[in-house]
Short mmCIF file of C-alpha atoms in Angstrom, two decimals:
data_model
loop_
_atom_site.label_atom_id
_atom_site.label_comp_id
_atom_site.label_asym_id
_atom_site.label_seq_id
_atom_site.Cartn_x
_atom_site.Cartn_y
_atom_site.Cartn_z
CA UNK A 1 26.47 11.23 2.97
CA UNK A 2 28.07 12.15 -0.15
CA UNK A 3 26.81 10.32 -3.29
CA UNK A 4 29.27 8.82 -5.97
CA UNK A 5 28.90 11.48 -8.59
CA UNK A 6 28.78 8.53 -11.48
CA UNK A 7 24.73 7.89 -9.07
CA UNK A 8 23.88 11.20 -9.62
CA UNK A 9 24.31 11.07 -13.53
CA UNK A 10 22.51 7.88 -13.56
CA UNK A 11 19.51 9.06 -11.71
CA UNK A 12 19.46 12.45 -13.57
CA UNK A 13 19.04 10.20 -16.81
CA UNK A 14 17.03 7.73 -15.17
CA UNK A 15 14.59 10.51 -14.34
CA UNK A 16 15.10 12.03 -17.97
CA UNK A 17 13.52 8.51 -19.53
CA UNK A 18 11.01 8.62 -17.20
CA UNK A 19 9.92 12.38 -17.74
CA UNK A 20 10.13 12.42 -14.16
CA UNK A 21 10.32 16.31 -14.12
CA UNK A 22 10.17 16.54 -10.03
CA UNK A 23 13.40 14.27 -9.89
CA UNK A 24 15.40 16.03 -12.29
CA UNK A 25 14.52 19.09 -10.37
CA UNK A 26 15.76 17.95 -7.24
CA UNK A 27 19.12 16.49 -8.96
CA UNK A 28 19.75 20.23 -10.31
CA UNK A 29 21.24 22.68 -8.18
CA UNK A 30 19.89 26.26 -7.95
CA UNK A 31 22.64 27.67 -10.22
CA UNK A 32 22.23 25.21 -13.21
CA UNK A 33 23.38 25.26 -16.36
CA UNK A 34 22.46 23.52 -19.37
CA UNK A 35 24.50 24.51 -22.60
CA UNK A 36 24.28 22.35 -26.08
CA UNK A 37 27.93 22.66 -28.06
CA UNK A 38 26.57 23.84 -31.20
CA UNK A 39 27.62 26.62 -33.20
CA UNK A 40 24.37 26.02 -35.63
CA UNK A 41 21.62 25.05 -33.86
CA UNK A 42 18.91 28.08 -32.77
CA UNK A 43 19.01 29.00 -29.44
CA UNK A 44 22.13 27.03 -28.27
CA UNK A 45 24.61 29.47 -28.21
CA UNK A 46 23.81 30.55 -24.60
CA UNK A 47 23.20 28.31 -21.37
CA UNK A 48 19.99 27.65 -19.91
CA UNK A 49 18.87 27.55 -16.15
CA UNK A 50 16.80 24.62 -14.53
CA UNK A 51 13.52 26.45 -14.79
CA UNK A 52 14.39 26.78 -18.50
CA UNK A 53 15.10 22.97 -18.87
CA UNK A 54 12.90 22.22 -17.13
CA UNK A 55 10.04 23.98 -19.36
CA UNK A 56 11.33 23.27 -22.77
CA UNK A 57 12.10 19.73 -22.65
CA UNK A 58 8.80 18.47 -21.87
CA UNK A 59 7.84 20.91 -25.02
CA UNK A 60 10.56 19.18 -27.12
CA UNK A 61 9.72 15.59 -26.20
CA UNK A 62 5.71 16.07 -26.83
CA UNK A 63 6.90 15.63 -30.53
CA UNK A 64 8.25 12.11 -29.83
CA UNK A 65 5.82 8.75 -29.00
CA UNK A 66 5.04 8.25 -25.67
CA UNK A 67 7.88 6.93 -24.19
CA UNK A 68 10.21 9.37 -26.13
CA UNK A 69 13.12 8.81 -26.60
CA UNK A 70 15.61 7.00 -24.14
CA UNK A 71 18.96 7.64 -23.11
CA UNK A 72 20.90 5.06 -22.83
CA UNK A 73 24.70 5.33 -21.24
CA UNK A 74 27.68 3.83 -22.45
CA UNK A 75 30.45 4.69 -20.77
CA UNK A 76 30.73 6.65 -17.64
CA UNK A 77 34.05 8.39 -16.82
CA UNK A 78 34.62 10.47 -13.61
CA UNK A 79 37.41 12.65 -12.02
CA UNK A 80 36.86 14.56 -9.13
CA UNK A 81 33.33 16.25 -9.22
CA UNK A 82 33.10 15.95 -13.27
CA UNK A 83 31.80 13.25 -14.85
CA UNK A 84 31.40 12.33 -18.75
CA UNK A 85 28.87 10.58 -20.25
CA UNK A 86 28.96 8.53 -23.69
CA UNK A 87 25.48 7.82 -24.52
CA UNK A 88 23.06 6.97 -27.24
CA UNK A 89 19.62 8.72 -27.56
CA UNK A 90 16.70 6.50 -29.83
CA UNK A 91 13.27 6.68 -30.10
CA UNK A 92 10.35 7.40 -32.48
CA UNK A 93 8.66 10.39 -33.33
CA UNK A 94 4.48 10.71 -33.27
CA UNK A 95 4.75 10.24 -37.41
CA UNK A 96 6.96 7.25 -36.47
CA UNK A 97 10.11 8.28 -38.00
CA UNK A 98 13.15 7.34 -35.95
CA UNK A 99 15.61 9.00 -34.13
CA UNK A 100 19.06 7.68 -33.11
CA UNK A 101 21.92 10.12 -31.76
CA UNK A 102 24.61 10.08 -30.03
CA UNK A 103 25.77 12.24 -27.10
CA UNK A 104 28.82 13.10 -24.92
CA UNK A 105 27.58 14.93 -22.28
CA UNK A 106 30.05 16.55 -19.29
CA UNK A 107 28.55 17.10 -15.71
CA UNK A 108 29.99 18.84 -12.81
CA UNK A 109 28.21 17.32 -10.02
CA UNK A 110 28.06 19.46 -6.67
CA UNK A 111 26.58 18.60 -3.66
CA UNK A 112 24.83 15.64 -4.98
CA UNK A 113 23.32 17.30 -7.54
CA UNK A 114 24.10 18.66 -11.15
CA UNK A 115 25.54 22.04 -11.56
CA UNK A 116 26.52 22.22 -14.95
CA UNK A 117 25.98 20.22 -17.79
CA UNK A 118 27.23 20.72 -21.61
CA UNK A 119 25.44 18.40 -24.20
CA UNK A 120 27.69 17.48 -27.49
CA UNK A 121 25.78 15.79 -30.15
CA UNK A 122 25.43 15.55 -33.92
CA UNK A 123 23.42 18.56 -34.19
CA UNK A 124 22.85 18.40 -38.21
CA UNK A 125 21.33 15.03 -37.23
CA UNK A 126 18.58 16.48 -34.68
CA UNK A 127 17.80 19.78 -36.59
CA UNK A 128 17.32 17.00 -39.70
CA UNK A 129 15.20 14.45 -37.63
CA UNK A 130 13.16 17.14 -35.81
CA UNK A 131 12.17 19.61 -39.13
CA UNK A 132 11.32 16.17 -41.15
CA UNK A 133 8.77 15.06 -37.90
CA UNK A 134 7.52 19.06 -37.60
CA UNK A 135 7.20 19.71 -40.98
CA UNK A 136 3.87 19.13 -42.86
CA UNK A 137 2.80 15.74 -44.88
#
């Protein structure tokens, strides 16, 4: 039974703020492909697969308090099997200092599960946030 592809965004960011890493596996097809929309931000000119994802956002999120931070939708829009997400992404660092962004993510859902999915965000914003928590007191 086909899900509504609006449910399969939700759960893939439901599993996201959980760091439920075995769920967003299974809500990510075999072919997917994670690209941020940044021109210049290191290492997101070209798309990542799942197993990709999969290993550097645990990485990325060990820098953030132990909830890290959550995602929280907006506004959901869908047509056909793509579906766009408004969102807002806050949280805290492990130094405390906040982080607030927002997001517009697009998803091609497939299947039930995500096939493609192209993150837009303030980018000057996260490199700022992340090299002020990494850097040294």
């Amino acid at each position: 039974m086909a899900t509504d592809a609006k449910d399969v965004v939700r759960a893939f960011v439901d599993a996201l703020n959980r760091h439920d890493w075995e769920r967003v596996a299974q809500l990510i097809t075999p072919d997917f492909r994670y690209t941020i929309q940044a021109y210049d931000l290191p290492g997101a000119e070209k798309p990542m697969d799942g197993a990709t994802m999969l290993e550097v956002l645990p990485k990325m999120l060990a820098l953030f308090d132990g909830a890290g931070p959550q995602l929280e939708i907006t506004r959901l829009v869908a047509e056909g099997t793509w579906v766009v997400a408004e969102a807002r992404g806050s949280g805290s660092f492990r130094d405390k200092s906040p982080y607030d962004n927002r997001y517009a993510n697009v998803y091609e859902i497939v299947d039930d599960r995500i096939r493609t999915l192209r993150e837009y965000m303030d980018t000057q914003h996260m490199a700022l946030s992340f090299a002020a928590a990494t850097s040294p007191a």
